[in-house]
Amino acid sequence: GAVVSQHPSWVICKSGTSVKIECRSLDFQATTMFWYRQFPKQSLMLMATSNEGSKATYEQGVEKDKFLINHASLTLSTLTVTSAHPEDSSFYICSASPSLNTEAFFGQGTRLTVV
Amino acid sequence: AQKITQTQPGMFVQEKEAVTLDCTYDTSDPSYGLFWYKQPSSGEMIFLIYQGSYDQQNATEGRYSLNFQKARKSANLVISASQLGDSAMYFCAIPTGNQFYFGTGTSLTVIP
């Protein structure tokens, strides 16, 4: 199957700093990628849709100035958590699909801990 | 948006036994796909099985099978001959385009 790579797999940062998470589709091009957030024992909640060459679409309640998304190429989307706070600590995971209406391929996820 | 319900937050099953994980959904789409994913403690999402709404036969993939009842909007996952490695979170999901909507998940624990 298709491969989506996410980096880093875990990160610890100080409160107030910014953290960048990368999501790459390794063997296919993705005009759209998706960013999810997951709290322990809960479901994946869609944060935003990353669109290549245009602005991301954010879900209601997600601060676009805090969670900056850039999709500069057909194989790379980045999520930057700006001025991170302890409440931003969570599991972040991206997904992409090689074509419409097929299974989603997920990155390995990133466990963010803000101290 | 799709609405997906998994009514079993936690399930236990004896090793080598079969287990059924429930999933009901509500969608206005005339044609849709239903996916099941497994998420072990490492966090990765592993695709298990898929069924399209117009597929006539229930999908099977190795030890995984879908009990798909379209009229009831139900798509339960059956895992046969449970193994210790099956212990994980399980999510059913329906996409709109390539955007996936997930159920609340079921935590499955396989007991030796």
GROMACS .gro file of C-alpha atoms in nm:
model
  227
    1GLY     CA    1   0.000   0.000   0.000
    2ALA     CA    2   0.085   0.366  -0.013
    3VAL     CA    3   0.319   0.511   0.250
    4VAL     CA    4   0.276   0.824   0.453
    5SER     CA    5   0.566   0.924   0.674
    6GLN     CA    6   0.532   1.158   0.970
    7HIS     CA    7   0.816   1.314   1.161
    8PRO     CA    8   0.898   1.342   1.445
    9SER     CA    9   0.727   1.051   1.617
   10TRP     CA   10   0.754   1.223   1.950
   11VAL     CA   11   0.865   1.563   2.072
   12ILE     CA   12   0.895   1.739   2.406
   13CYS     CA   13   0.908   2.117   2.402
   14LYS     CA   14   0.898   2.403   2.646
   15SER     CA   15   0.588   2.610   2.689
   16GLY     CA   16   0.593   2.908   2.455
   17THR     CA   17   0.802   2.750   2.183
   18SER     CA   18   0.686   2.632   1.841
   19VAL     CA   19   0.695   2.280   1.705
   20LYS     CA   20   0.682   2.171   1.341
   21ILE     CA   21   0.547   1.832   1.238
   22GLU     CA   22   0.600   1.701   0.885
   23CYS     CA   23   0.378   1.468   0.688
   24ARG     CA   24   0.508   1.321   0.362
   25SER     CA   25   0.347   1.096   0.107
   26LEU     CA   26   0.640   0.884  -0.008
   27ASP     CA   27   0.509   0.708  -0.317
   28PHE     CA   28   0.214   0.912  -0.433
   29GLN     CA   29   0.111   1.271  -0.475
   30ALA     CA   30  -0.153   1.415  -0.247
   31THR     CA   31  -0.327   1.741  -0.326
   32THR     CA   32  -0.507   1.706   0.003
   33MET     CA   33  -0.383   1.587   0.340
   34PHE     CA   34  -0.564   1.579   0.671
   35TRP     CA   35  -0.447   1.658   1.022
   36TYR     CA   36  -0.610   1.493   1.322
   37ARG     CA   37  -0.570   1.532   1.694
   38GLN     CA   38  -0.631   1.250   1.937
   39PHE     CA   39  -0.652   1.256   2.315
   40PRO     CA   40  -0.593   0.934   2.511
   41LYS     CA   41  -0.865   0.674   2.466
   42GLN     CA   42  -1.058   0.906   2.237
   43SER     CA   43  -1.132   0.919   1.868
   44LEU     CA   44  -0.943   1.106   1.600
   45MET     CA   45  -1.077   1.455   1.561
   46LEU     CA   46  -1.018   1.632   1.233
   47MET     CA   47  -0.837   1.960   1.283
   48ALA     CA   48  -0.788   2.079   0.929
   49THR     CA   49  -0.764   1.990   0.565
   50SER     CA   50  -0.433   2.080   0.406
   51ASN     CA   51  -0.463   2.187   0.043
   52GLU     CA   52  -0.162   2.197  -0.185
   53GLY     CA   53  -0.098   2.547  -0.309
   54SER     CA   54  -0.379   2.712  -0.116
   55LYS     CA   55  -0.493   2.785   0.236
   56ALA     CA   56  -0.586   2.509   0.473
   57THR     CA   57  -0.946   2.458   0.576
   58TYR     CA   58  -0.987   2.448   0.952
   59GLU     CA   59  -1.259   2.275   1.146
   60GLN     CA   60  -1.475   2.478   1.378
   61GLY     CA   61  -1.302   2.559   1.704
   62VAL     CA   62  -0.949   2.505   1.573
   63GLU     CA   63  -0.733   2.817   1.595
   64LYS     CA   64  -0.571   2.869   1.258
   65ASP     CA   65  -0.314   3.111   1.401
   66LYS     CA   66  -0.206   2.853   1.654
   67PHE     CA   67  -0.198   2.554   1.423
   68LEU     CA   68  -0.026   2.673   1.107
   69ILE     CA   69  -0.051   2.442   0.810
   70ASN     CA   70   0.159   2.465   0.499
   71HIS     CA   71   0.122   2.237   0.198
   72ALA     CA   72   0.395   2.362  -0.029
   73SER     CA   73   0.428   2.055  -0.250
   74LEU     CA   74   0.226   1.754  -0.357
   75THR     CA   75   0.412   1.531  -0.112
   76LEU     CA   76   0.460   1.744   0.197
   77SER     CA   77   0.234   1.909   0.450
   78THR     CA   78   0.355   2.064   0.773
   79LEU     CA   79   0.172   2.146   1.093
   80THR     CA   80   0.332   2.403   1.320
   81VAL     CA   81   0.203   2.437   1.673
   82THR     CA   82   0.290   2.793   1.764
   83SER     CA   83   0.347   2.916   2.118
   84ALA     CA   84   0.272   2.572   2.252
   85HIS     CA   85   0.110   2.530   2.591
   86PRO     CA   86   0.063   2.219   2.806
   87GLU     CA   87  -0.297   2.186   2.687
   88ASP     CA   88  -0.163   2.136   2.334
   89SER     CA   89  -0.004   1.811   2.447
   90SER     CA   90  -0.167   1.543   2.239
   91PHE     CA   91  -0.121   1.288   1.963
   92TYR     CA   92  -0.123   1.443   1.617
   93ILE     CA   93  -0.161   1.228   1.309
   94CYS     CA   94  -0.188   1.303   0.940
   95SER     CA   95  -0.347   1.111   0.656
   96ALA     CA   96  -0.359   1.115   0.279
   97SER     CA   97  -0.508   0.904   0.002
   98PRO     CA   98  -0.360   0.837  -0.341
   99SER     CA   99  -0.699   0.873  -0.505
  100LEU     CA  100  -1.053   0.967  -0.424
  101ASN     CA  101  -1.268   0.739  -0.211
  102THR     CA  102  -0.993   0.496  -0.125
  103GLU     CA  103  -0.854   0.402   0.212
  104ALA     CA  104  -0.669   0.667   0.404
  105PHE     CA  105  -0.303   0.607   0.475
  106PHE     CA  106  -0.182   0.747   0.801
  107GLY     CA  107   0.147   0.875   0.924
  108GLN     CA  108   0.295   0.717   1.232
  109GLY     CA  109   0.167   1.002   1.446
  110THR     CA  110   0.348   1.251   1.668
  111ARG     CA  111   0.319   1.255   2.044
  112LEU     CA  112   0.364   1.615   2.154
  113THR     CA  113   0.437   1.692   2.518
  114VAL     CA  114   0.459   2.054   2.621
  115VAL     CA  115   0.625   2.112   2.957
  116ALA     CA  116  -2.073   1.511   0.797
  117GLN     CA  117  -2.110   1.146   0.878
  118LYS     CA  118  -2.222   1.032   1.221
  119ILE     CA  119  -2.070   0.708   1.346
  120THR     CA  120  -2.144   0.537   1.675
  121GLN     CA  121  -1.949   0.263   1.848
  122THR     CA  122  -2.142   0.170   2.160
  123GLN     CA  123  -1.878  -0.050   2.321
  124PRO     CA  124  -1.602   0.160   2.478
  125GLY     CA  125  -1.427  -0.154   2.601
  126MET     CA  126  -1.445  -0.522   2.516
  127PHE     CA  127  -1.273  -0.833   2.647
  128VAL     CA  128  -1.235  -1.161   2.463
  129GLN     CA  129  -1.063  -1.486   2.544
  130GLU     CA  130  -0.775  -1.580   2.319
  131LYS     CA  131  -0.885  -1.796   2.024
  132GLU     CA  132  -1.248  -1.688   2.062
  133ALA     CA  133  -1.438  -1.468   1.816
  134VAL     CA  134  -1.549  -1.115   1.900
  135THR     CA  135  -1.789  -0.869   1.737
  136LEU     CA  136  -1.730  -0.496   1.752
  137ASP     CA  137  -2.038  -0.284   1.684
  138CYS     CA  138  -2.063   0.013   1.451
  139THR     CA  139  -2.372   0.203   1.346
  140TYR     CA  140  -2.377   0.506   1.126
  141ASP     CA  141  -2.591   0.775   0.979
  142THR     CA  142  -2.520   0.914   0.637
  143SER     CA  143  -2.716   1.092   0.371
  144ASP     CA  144  -2.482   0.976   0.097
  145PRO     CA  145  -2.650   0.730  -0.143
  146SER     CA  146  -2.320   0.554  -0.197
  147TYR     CA  147  -2.050   0.525   0.067
  148GLY     CA  148  -1.770   0.312   0.197
  149LEU     CA  149  -1.725   0.174   0.544
  150PHE     CA  150  -1.374   0.123   0.679
  151TRP     CA  151  -1.234  -0.037   0.991
  152TYR     CA  152  -0.897   0.062   1.137
  153LYS     CA  153  -0.692  -0.084   1.420
  154GLN     CA  154  -0.480   0.140   1.642
  155PRO     CA  155  -0.235  -0.038   1.871
  156SER     CA  156  -0.072   0.141   2.163
  157SER     CA  157   0.204   0.266   1.932
  158GLY     CA  158  -0.054   0.496   1.772
  159GLU     CA  159  -0.030   0.392   1.410
  160MET     CA  160  -0.356   0.345   1.222
  161ILE     CA  161  -0.376   0.011   1.045
  162PHE     CA  162  -0.636  -0.045   0.775
  163LEU     CA  163  -0.824  -0.371   0.829
  164ILE     CA  164  -1.121  -0.404   0.599
  165TYR     CA  165  -1.351  -0.211   0.368
  166GLN     CA  166  -1.701  -0.254   0.231
  167GLY     CA  167  -1.889  -0.043  -0.020
  168SER     CA  168  -2.255   0.024   0.039
  169TYR     CA  169  -2.349  -0.149  -0.284
  170ASP     CA  170  -2.136  -0.456  -0.233
  171GLN     CA  171  -2.362  -0.760  -0.225
  172GLN     CA  172  -2.145  -0.986  -0.015
  173ASN     CA  173  -1.998  -0.912   0.326
  174ALA     CA  174  -1.629  -0.836   0.306
  175THR     CA  175  -1.372  -1.072   0.454
  176GLU     CA  176  -0.997  -1.029   0.502
  177GLY     CA  177  -0.830  -1.318   0.675
  178ARG     CA  178  -0.962  -1.328   1.032
  179TYR     CA  179  -1.160  -1.009   0.981
  180SER     CA  180  -1.510  -0.999   0.840
  181LEU     CA  181  -1.783  -0.741   0.820
  182ASN     CA  182  -2.141  -0.808   0.922
  183PHE     CA  183  -2.290  -0.536   0.705
  184GLN     CA  184  -2.661  -0.467   0.743
  185LYS     CA  185  -2.732  -0.170   0.522
  186ALA     CA  186  -3.099  -0.133   0.615
  187ARG     CA  187  -3.003  -0.106   0.980
  188LYS     CA  188  -2.701   0.111   0.899
  189SER     CA  189  -2.483  -0.128   1.086
  190ALA     CA  190  -2.137  -0.259   0.997
  191ASN     CA  191  -1.999  -0.474   1.273
  192LEU     CA  192  -1.645  -0.609   1.264
  193VAL     CA  193  -1.600  -0.975   1.349
  194ILE     CA  194  -1.256  -1.095   1.451
  195SER     CA  195  -1.225  -1.471   1.458
  196ALA     CA  196  -0.970  -1.672   1.654
  197SER     CA  197  -0.855  -1.372   1.859
  198GLN     CA  198  -0.485  -1.333   1.922
  199LEU     CA  199  -0.303  -1.139   2.192
  200GLY     CA  200  -0.179  -0.902   1.924
  201ASP     CA  201  -0.537  -0.803   1.848
  202SER     CA  202  -0.548  -0.599   2.169
  203ALA     CA  203  -0.589  -0.242   2.045
  204MET     CA  204  -0.836   0.035   1.974
  205TYR     CA  205  -1.066  -0.025   1.679
  206PHE     CA  206  -1.234   0.250   1.482
  207CYS     CA  207  -1.494   0.234   1.210
  208ALA     CA  208  -1.497   0.521   0.967
  209ILE     CA  209  -1.682   0.661   0.668
  210PRO     CA  210  -1.520   0.907   0.432
  211THR     CA  211  -1.656   1.202   0.246
  212GLY     CA  212  -1.415   1.235  -0.041
  213ASN     CA  213  -1.087   1.158   0.131
  214GLN     CA  214  -1.189   1.311   0.464
  215PHE     CA  215  -1.255   1.036   0.715
  216TYR     CA  216  -1.504   1.054   0.999
  217PHE     CA  217  -1.433   0.815   1.283
  218GLY     CA  218  -1.644   0.649   1.547
  219THR     CA  219  -1.559   0.684   1.914
  220GLY     CA  220  -1.365   0.361   1.910
  221THR     CA  221  -1.367   0.033   2.099
  222SER     CA  222  -1.079  -0.080   2.316
  223LEU     CA  223  -1.035  -0.454   2.273
  224THR     CA  224  -0.839  -0.660   2.521
  225VAL     CA  225  -0.757  -1.021   2.442
  226ILE     CA  226  -0.716  -1.232   2.752
  227PRO     CA  227  -0.473  -1.526   2.743
   0.00000   0.00000   0.00000
